[in-house]
Coordinates of C-alpha atoms and ligand atoms in Angstrom, one line a residue:
M171 CA 0.0 0.1 -0.1
Q172 CA 1.2 3.5 -0.7
Y173 CA 1.2 6.6 1.5
F174 CA 2.4 10.2 1.4
D175 CA 5.0 11.8 3.5
I176 CA 4.8 15.5 3.6
I177 CA 7.1 17.9 5.3
G178 CA 5.2 21.1 6.2
G179 CA 6.2 24.7 6.0
S180 CA 6.8 25.5 2.2
R181 CA 4.9 28.3 0.8
L182 CA 3.1 27.2 -2.4
K183 CA 3.8 29.5 -5.5
G184 CA 3.3 29.0 -9.3
S185 CA 0.7 27.6 -11.4
V186 CA -1.4 24.5 -11.4
E187 CA -3.5 22.9 -14.3
I188 CA -6.8 22.1 -13.1
S189 CA -7.9 18.7 -14.5
G190 CA -11.3 17.7 -16.0
S191 CA -14.1 17.1 -13.5
K192 CA -14.4 13.5 -12.1
N193 CA -18.1 13.9 -11.2
A194 CA -18.8 15.3 -14.6
A195 CA -16.8 12.8 -16.5
L196 CA -18.3 9.6 -14.7
P197 CA -21.9 10.2 -15.7
I198 CA -21.0 11.3 -19.2
I199 CA -18.9 8.1 -19.7
A200 CA -22.1 6.1 -18.5
A201 CA -24.1 8.2 -21.0
S202 CA -22.2 6.8 -23.9
I203 CA -24.3 3.6 -23.5
L204 CA -27.2 5.6 -25.0
C205 CA -25.2 6.5 -28.1
D206 CA -25.0 5.0 -31.5
G207 CA -21.6 5.5 -33.1
E208 CA -18.5 6.9 -31.5
T209 CA -18.3 9.2 -28.4
I210 CA -15.1 11.2 -28.0
L211 CA -14.4 12.9 -24.7
R212 CA -11.7 15.4 -23.9
N213 CA -10.4 16.5 -20.7
V214 CA -11.3 13.2 -19.0
P215 CA -9.0 13.0 -15.9
D216 CA -6.8 9.8 -15.6
L217 CA -8.1 8.7 -12.2
A218 CA -8.7 5.3 -10.5
D219 CA -12.6 6.0 -10.5
V220 CA -12.5 6.7 -14.2
R221 CA -10.6 3.6 -15.0
Q222 CA -13.0 1.7 -12.7
M223 CA -16.0 3.2 -14.7
L224 CA -14.3 2.1 -18.0
T225 CA -13.9 -1.3 -16.6
L226 CA -17.6 -1.6 -15.8
L227 CA -18.5 -0.2 -19.3
L228 CA -16.2 -2.8 -21.0
R229 CA -18.2 -5.5 -19.2
L230 CA -21.3 -3.8 -20.5
G231 CA -20.1 -4.0 -24.1
V232 CA -18.6 -0.5 -24.5
K233 CA -15.1 -0.5 -25.6
S234 CA -12.8 2.5 -25.2
H235 CA -9.3 3.8 -25.7
R236 CA -7.3 6.9 -25.2
D237 CA -5.8 8.4 -28.2
A238 CA -2.3 10.1 -28.5
D239 CA -3.8 13.5 -27.4
G240 CA -5.5 11.9 -24.3
A241 CA -9.1 12.0 -25.8
L242 CA -11.2 9.2 -24.6
H243 CA -13.0 7.3 -27.4
L244 CA -16.0 5.1 -26.5
R245 CA -18.1 2.8 -28.7
V246 CA -20.9 0.4 -28.0
E247 CA -20.1 -2.9 -29.5
D248 CA -22.3 -5.2 -27.6
E249 CA -25.7 -4.6 -26.0
M250 CA -26.4 -8.0 -24.3
N251 CA -25.0 -7.5 -20.7
V252 CA -27.1 -5.2 -18.5
H253 CA -25.6 -6.4 -15.2
A254 CA -23.4 -3.9 -13.1
E255 CA -22.2 -6.4 -10.5
Y256 CA -21.5 -6.0 -6.8
E257 CA -17.7 -6.3 -7.2
L258 CA -17.6 -3.2 -9.2
V259 CA -20.5 -1.2 -7.8
S260 CA -19.2 -1.8 -4.2
K261 CA -15.8 -0.1 -5.2
M262 CA -17.4 2.9 -6.8
R263 CA -20.9 4.3 -6.1
A264 CA -21.1 6.3 -9.3
S265 CA -21.3 2.9 -11.0
V266 CA -25.2 3.5 -10.4
C267 CA -25.0 6.1 -13.3
V268 CA -25.3 3.2 -15.7
M269 CA -28.9 2.4 -14.4
G270 CA -30.7 5.1 -16.5
P271 CA -28.8 4.5 -19.7
L272 CA -29.1 0.8 -19.6
L273 CA -32.9 0.9 -18.9
A274 CA -33.5 3.5 -21.6
K275 CA -31.2 1.8 -24.2
R276 CA -31.4 -1.9 -23.5
R277 CA -34.9 -1.9 -21.6
R278 CA -33.4 -3.6 -18.6
A279 CA -30.9 -2.8 -15.9
Q280 CA -29.6 -4.9 -13.2
V281 CA -27.3 -3.0 -10.8
S282 CA -26.0 -4.1 -7.6
M283 CA -27.5 -2.0 -4.7
P284 CA -24.6 0.1 -3.1
G285 CA -24.3 -0.1 0.5
G286 CA -23.2 2.8 2.9
C287 CA -19.8 4.1 2.7
A288 CA -17.2 6.1 4.7
I289 CA -19.2 9.3 4.4
G290 CA -22.4 7.9 5.5
D291 CA -25.6 6.1 4.3
R292 CA -26.1 6.9 0.7
P293 CA -29.4 5.6 -0.4
I294 CA -30.6 5.3 -4.0
D295 CA -34.4 5.6 -3.5
L296 CA -34.8 8.9 -5.5
H297 CA -33.0 7.1 -8.6
I298 CA -35.4 4.3 -8.4
L299 CA -38.5 6.5 -7.7
G300 CA -37.6 8.5 -10.8
L301 CA -37.1 5.5 -13.0
Q302 CA -40.3 3.8 -11.8
T303 CA -42.1 7.1 -12.5
L304 CA -41.0 6.8 -16.2
G305 CA -42.7 3.4 -16.3
A306 CA -40.0 0.9 -15.1
D307 CA -40.9 -2.1 -13.2
F308 CA -38.8 -2.5 -10.1
E309 CA -37.6 -5.5 -8.1
L310 CA -35.0 -6.2 -5.6
A311 CA -33.3 -9.6 -5.9
N312 CA -30.2 -10.9 -4.3
G313 CA -29.0 -7.3 -3.4
D314 CA -29.5 -6.2 -7.1
V315 CA -31.8 -3.6 -8.3
L316 CA -33.7 -5.0 -11.3
L317 CA -35.4 -2.4 -13.7
K318 CA -37.3 -3.2 -16.8
A319 CA -39.7 -1.5 -19.3
K320 CA -40.7 -2.2 -22.8
K321 CA -40.9 1.6 -23.4
L322 CA -40.3 4.4 -21.0
K323 CA -43.1 7.1 -20.8
A324 CA -42.5 10.6 -19.9
A325 CA -43.8 11.8 -16.6
E326 CA -43.5 14.8 -14.1
I327 CA -41.2 13.7 -11.4
F328 CA -40.4 15.3 -8.1
L329 CA -36.8 14.4 -7.1
G330 CA -36.3 16.3 -3.9
G331 CA -35.1 14.2 -0.8
P332 CA -34.5 14.8 2.8
F333 CA -31.1 16.5 1.9
G334 CA -32.3 18.5 -1.0
S335 CA -31.6 17.4 -4.6
S336 CA -29.5 14.5 -5.7
V337 CA -26.8 14.9 -8.2
T338 CA -26.6 11.4 -9.7
A339 CA -30.4 10.7 -9.4
T340 CA -30.9 13.7 -11.5
A341 CA -28.3 12.4 -13.9
N342 CA -29.9 8.9 -14.1
V343 CA -33.6 10.2 -14.7
M344 CA -32.4 12.8 -17.2
M345 CA -30.5 10.2 -19.1
A346 CA -33.3 7.8 -19.1
A347 CA -36.0 10.6 -20.1
T348 CA -33.9 11.3 -23.3
L349 CA -35.2 8.3 -24.9
A350 CA -38.5 8.3 -23.3
E351 CA -42.0 8.9 -25.2
G352 CA -43.1 12.6 -24.5
R353 CA -42.0 15.4 -22.4
T354 CA -40.5 14.7 -18.8
I355 CA -40.3 17.4 -16.2
I356 CA -37.9 16.9 -13.4
A357 CA -38.7 19.1 -10.4
S358 CA -36.1 19.7 -7.6
A359 CA -33.5 18.7 -10.1
A360 CA -29.7 19.0 -9.0
C361 CA -28.4 22.3 -10.3
E362 CA -24.7 21.1 -10.1
P363 CA -22.4 22.2 -13.0
E364 CA -21.7 18.4 -13.5
V365 CA -25.4 17.9 -14.3
T366 CA -25.3 20.8 -16.7
D367 CA -22.3 19.4 -18.3
L368 CA -24.0 16.1 -18.9
A369 CA -27.0 17.9 -20.3
N370 CA -24.9 19.7 -22.7
F371 CA -23.2 16.4 -23.7
L372 CA -26.6 14.8 -24.2
I373 CA -27.9 17.7 -26.2
A374 CA -24.9 17.6 -28.5
C375 CA -25.9 13.8 -29.0
G376 CA -29.3 15.0 -30.1
A377 CA -31.3 15.0 -26.9
R378 CA -33.8 17.8 -26.4
I379 CA -33.2 19.2 -22.8
T380 CA -33.9 22.6 -21.4
G381 CA -33.8 24.1 -17.9
H382 CA -30.5 22.3 -17.0
G383 CA -28.6 24.3 -14.4
T384 CA -32.2 25.2 -12.8
P385 CA -34.3 23.1 -10.4
E386 CA -36.6 22.2 -13.3
I387 CA -35.3 20.3 -16.2
T388 CA -37.4 19.3 -19.2
V389 CA -36.7 16.7 -21.4
E390 CA -38.4 15.9 -24.8
G391 CA -37.8 12.3 -25.7
V392 CA -36.2 11.5 -29.0
D393 CA -35.8 8.1 -30.8
R394 CA -32.0 7.8 -30.7
L395 CA -28.8 9.7 -29.7
K396 CA -25.6 9.7 -31.7
G397 CA -22.2 9.8 -30.3
T398 CA -20.4 13.3 -30.3
E399 CA -17.3 15.1 -29.2
H400 CA -17.3 16.7 -25.9
R401 CA -14.9 18.5 -23.5
V402 CA -15.5 17.9 -19.8
I403 CA -15.7 20.9 -17.6
A404 CA -12.8 21.7 -15.1
D405 CA -13.0 20.2 -11.6
R406 CA -14.3 22.7 -9.2
I407 CA -13.4 20.5 -6.3
E408 CA -9.8 20.1 -7.3
A409 CA -9.8 23.7 -7.9
G410 CA -11.2 24.5 -4.4
T411 CA -8.7 22.1 -2.8
F412 CA -5.8 24.0 -4.5
M413 CA -7.3 27.2 -3.4
M414 CA -7.2 26.0 0.3
A415 CA -3.6 24.9 -0.4
A416 CA -2.6 28.3 -1.4
A417 CA -4.4 29.8 1.7
I418 CA -3.2 27.4 4.3
T419 CA 0.4 27.9 3.1
N420 CA 0.2 31.6 2.7
G421 CA 0.9 31.0 -0.9
D422 CA 0.2 32.3 -4.2
L423 CA -1.3 30.0 -7.0
D424 CA -2.7 30.5 -10.5
L425 CA -5.1 27.8 -11.1
V426 CA -5.3 27.3 -14.8
G427 CA -8.6 26.3 -16.2
A428 CA -10.5 26.9 -13.0
R429 CA -14.1 28.4 -13.4
M430 CA -15.1 31.2 -11.1
D431 CA -18.7 30.9 -12.1
H432 CA -18.8 27.4 -10.6
M433 CA -17.1 28.4 -7.4
R434 CA -19.1 31.5 -6.0
A435 CA -19.8 30.1 -2.6
V436 CA -16.4 28.9 -2.1
V437 CA -14.7 32.1 -3.3
D438 CA -17.1 34.1 -1.0
R439 CA -16.1 32.1 2.1
L440 CA -12.5 32.2 1.2
R441 CA -12.6 36.1 0.8
R442 CA -14.2 36.2 4.2
V443 CA -11.4 34.4 5.5
G444 CA -9.1 37.1 4.1
I445 CA -7.7 35.2 1.0
I446 CA -7.4 37.2 -2.1
V447 CA -9.2 35.4 -5.0
E448 CA -9.4 36.9 -8.4
R449 CA -10.3 36.0 -12.0
G450 CA -7.0 35.4 -13.7
E451 CA -6.2 35.6 -17.5
K452 CA -6.5 31.7 -17.7
G453 CA -8.5 30.8 -14.6
I454 CA -8.4 32.0 -11.0
T455 CA -5.6 33.4 -8.9
V456 CA -5.4 32.9 -5.1
S457 CA -3.1 34.5 -2.7
S458 CA -2.8 35.0 1.0
S459 CA -0.3 36.7 3.2
R460 CA -2.2 37.6 6.3
R461 CA -3.9 36.0 9.2
L462 CA -7.0 33.9 8.6
E463 CA -10.2 35.1 9.8
P464 CA -12.8 32.6 11.2
V465 CA -15.9 31.9 9.3
T466 CA -19.2 29.9 9.4
I467 CA -19.7 27.4 6.6
T468 CA -22.9 25.3 5.9
T469 CA -22.6 22.8 3.1
Q470 CA -25.6 22.9 0.7
P471 CA -26.6 21.8 -2.8
Y472 CA -25.2 23.8 -5.7
P473 CA -24.8 26.9 -5.8
G474 CA -24.2 26.6 -1.9
F475 CA -20.8 25.5 -0.4
P476 CA -20.0 21.9 -1.7
T477 CA -19.9 19.0 0.8
D478 CA -16.8 17.8 -1.3
L479 CA -14.8 20.7 0.1
Q480 CA -16.0 20.6 3.6
A481 CA -13.1 18.6 5.0
Q482 CA -10.5 20.8 3.2
A483 CA -12.1 24.0 4.5
M484 CA -11.8 22.4 8.0
A485 CA -8.2 21.8 7.7
L486 CA -7.7 25.6 6.6
L487 CA -10.0 26.9 9.5
C488 CA -7.9 24.9 12.1
L489 CA -5.4 27.8 11.7
A490 CA -7.9 30.8 11.6
D491 CA -7.6 33.3 14.4
G492 CA -10.7 32.5 16.4
N493 CA -13.7 30.0 16.4
S494 CA -15.2 28.8 13.2
I495 CA -18.4 26.6 12.6
I496 CA -18.9 24.0 9.9
T497 CA -22.3 22.4 9.5
E498 CA -22.8 19.5 7.2
K499 CA -26.1 19.4 5.6
I500 CA -25.6 16.9 2.8
Y501 CA -23.8 14.0 4.6
P502 CA -24.3 14.7 8.4
D503 CA -21.7 11.9 9.2
R504 CA -18.9 13.0 6.8
F505 CA -16.6 13.8 9.6
L506 CA -14.0 11.0 9.7
H507 CA -11.2 13.6 9.3
V508 CA -12.1 15.3 12.6
G509 CA -10.3 12.7 14.8
E510 CA -7.3 12.7 12.3
L511 CA -6.9 16.5 12.4
N512 CA -7.1 16.4 16.3
R513 CA -4.0 14.0 16.2
M514 CA -2.3 16.9 14.5
G515 CA -3.0 19.4 17.3
A516 CA -6.4 20.7 15.9
Q517 CA -9.1 21.8 18.3
L518 CA -12.3 20.4 16.7
H519 CA -15.4 19.8 18.7
K520 CA -18.1 17.8 16.9
E521 CA -21.8 18.1 18.0
G522 CA -24.1 16.2 15.6
P523 CA -23.6 17.6 12.0
T524 CA -21.7 20.6 13.3
V525 CA -18.0 21.0 14.2
I526 CA -16.7 23.9 16.2
I527 CA -13.1 24.7 15.2
S528 CA -11.1 26.6 17.7
G529 CA -8.2 28.0 15.8
V530 CA -4.6 27.1 16.9
K531 CA -1.3 28.7 16.1
R532 CA 0.1 25.5 14.4
L533 CA -0.5 21.9 13.5
V534 CA 2.1 19.3 14.1
G535 CA 2.9 16.4 11.8
A536 CA 1.7 12.9 12.7
P537 CA 0.9 9.6 11.1
V538 CA -2.8 9.9 10.0
M539 CA -5.2 7.6 8.1
A540 CA -7.2 8.7 5.1
S541 CA -10.7 7.5 5.4
D542 CA -12.2 8.7 2.0
L543 CA -11.3 10.9 -0.8
R544 CA -12.0 14.4 0.4
A545 CA -10.8 13.5 3.9
S546 CA -7.5 12.6 2.5
A547 CA -7.1 15.8 0.6
A548 CA -7.8 17.7 4.0
L549 CA -4.9 15.6 5.7
I550 CA -2.6 16.6 3.0
L551 CA -3.5 20.3 3.3
A552 CA -2.8 19.9 7.0
G553 CA 0.4 18.2 6.4
L554 CA 1.5 21.1 4.0
I555 CA 1.6 23.5 7.0
A556 CA 2.2 21.2 9.9
K557 CA 5.5 21.3 11.8
G558 CA 7.6 18.2 10.8
T559 CA 6.5 15.1 8.9
T560 CA 2.9 14.1 8.3
R561 CA 2.2 10.6 7.0
V562 CA -0.9 10.2 5.2
Q563 CA -1.8 6.4 4.8
R564 CA -4.0 4.9 2.3
A565 CA -3.0 7.0 -0.8
Y566 CA -5.4 5.0 -3.0
H567 CA -8.3 7.1 -1.5
I568 CA -6.8 10.3 -3.0
D569 CA -5.9 8.6 -6.3
R570 CA -9.7 8.0 -6.9
G571 CA -10.2 11.7 -7.4
Y572 CA -7.1 13.9 -7.7
E573 CA -4.9 13.4 -10.9
S574 CA -1.1 13.4 -10.1
I575 CA -1.6 15.3 -6.8
E576 CA 1.9 15.0 -5.5
E577 CA 3.4 16.0 -8.9
K578 CA 1.2 19.1 -9.1
L579 CA 2.0 20.0 -5.4
Q580 CA 5.7 19.3 -6.0
K581 CA 5.8 21.6 -8.9
V582 CA 4.5 24.7 -6.7
G583 CA 7.0 23.9 -4.0
A584 CA 5.4 21.4 -1.6
N585 CA 7.7 18.8 0.0
I586 CA 5.4 15.7 -0.6
R587 CA 6.6 12.1 -1.5
R588 CA 4.6 9.1 -2.5
Q589 CA 6.1 6.1 -0.7
N590 CA 5.6 2.3 -1.0
E591 CA 5.1 0.4 2.3
S592 CA 7.8 -2.1 2.7
Ligands
LIG293 N1 -30.0 11.0 -1.3 C1 -31.1 10.3 -0.9 N2 -31.6 9.4 -1.9 C2 -31.1 9.3 -3.0 C3 -30.0 9.8 -3.4 C4 -29.5 10.7 -2.5 O1 -31.6 10.5 0.1 O2 -31.7 8.4 -3.8 C5 -29.3 11.7 -0.3 C6 -27.8 11.5 0.1 O3 -27.9 10.6 1.0 C7 -27.4 12.8 0.4 C8 -28.0 13.8 -0.6 O4 -29.2 13.2 -0.9 O5 -27.6 13.1 1.7 C9 -27.2 14.3 -1.8 O6 -26.7 13.2 -2.4 P1 -26.4 13.0 -3.9 O7 -27.3 11.9 -4.6 O8 -26.5 14.4 -4.6 O9 -24.9 12.5 -4.0 P2 -24.4 11.5 -5.3 O10 -25.0 11.9 -6.5 O11 -24.5 10.0 -4.8 C10 -22.5 13.2 -5.8 C11 -21.0 13.2 -6.0 C12 -20.4 13.3 -4.6 C13 -20.9 14.5 -3.8 C14 -22.5 14.5 -4.0 C15 -23.0 15.8 -3.3 C16 -20.6 12.0 -8.1 C17 -20.1 10.8 -8.8 N3 -20.5 12.0 -6.7 O12 -22.8 12.0 -5.2 O13 -19.1 13.3 -4.7 O14 -20.5 14.5 -2.5 O15 -23.0 14.3 -5.3 O16 -22.6 16.8 -4.0 O17 -21.0 12.9 -8.8 C18 -16.8 13.0 -4.1 O18 -16.5 13.4 -5.3 O19 -16.1 12.9 -3.1 C19 -18.2 12.6 -3.8 C20 -18.5 11.9 -2.9

């Protein structure tokens, strides 16, 4: 198993290329199941989760390869298999994104029911509700969700859940509705830029979608979709993580390709902390050279502050001059990083879905355990500023969602090394 050793204290300076968005790429790759002919995707990050999705697609008869420029080519060669097995789904929940496309194109889907994960219970009731409302028969057998429908029929669907909208449920229902008969309205749809990117991809394939990016999406069903070329948007969570890296090290970073319009809530909070965030020529520039002010952060569906940056923001606020409060409104149990940050000298006190962060003067290096993707990013951030060496075990968590993270950090001056356990 691999781990990272980080020696804290370097000020980060320079420019970082922001990769394509993992959470936009995964459902778009799944959507290629819907398409006749070739789909060509640019700016798809080379990540463990993307490779995992391509393995699943291969089992489902979709062949893929990267060309010399890094573009990902996908083509459906065999439509027989409709089974996303437990072995693959249990490794990556985004595998559920094949459900809508399989049902719409192959009229059947058998997808292993994902269990809970390190960030809490993650039900898929809204995905099933949406697809049932489009006319699918649903059954649960041997831990698999079985869905079938001779022809999907458009419907009005309310997709709101106890924690607001659902990103991948909106993606699944929108993908299925593209080939349904008639006009589907998805109310309480997720507004995340990743859903908008998927809609733009589907429109380029011939789908008729309006309202994407708002809570009401309308889809007029068409008979077929044709593969197209599409460039995936920049990863706002990776960009946000590097913003925090600049902030926590009192550094100065140009985030090439980062999009301000996707990051308003994050920029607002960081500015209140005292960080200078500006639109740059090629993206966003971030700099910091002063003490950090404490702030209150509540995670919310887009355009609110993203849950996927909650852990990283917590690492930053450990060093603020006063008490900050973070409340998690999407995944109330997404706090496994709290205990690990406390091992590094943070003063965090958790009370239900809220953490009170009493700022400290410094963090100290320690061996810590990554529990999930974003928690590992938070531990790396803490390591960048901690006194001494921080060892972040289980590097594989970070590799799921950050492309070449140690190379990108080294290039701007961080002292981080990937090591192999002997
Ligand atoms: N929910 C339900 N029922 C459902 C689906 C969701 O109650 O059927 C609840 C969830 O338990 C949660 C809330 O609704 O409380 C929102 O979950 P959502 O469905 O939006 O999450 P997701 O689609 O499974 C995506 C990202 C996550 C990100 C969340 C929230 C992908 C592949 N994953 O997950 O990304 O945290 O949206 O923004 O897009 C990550 O990248 O680290 C990650 C976990």
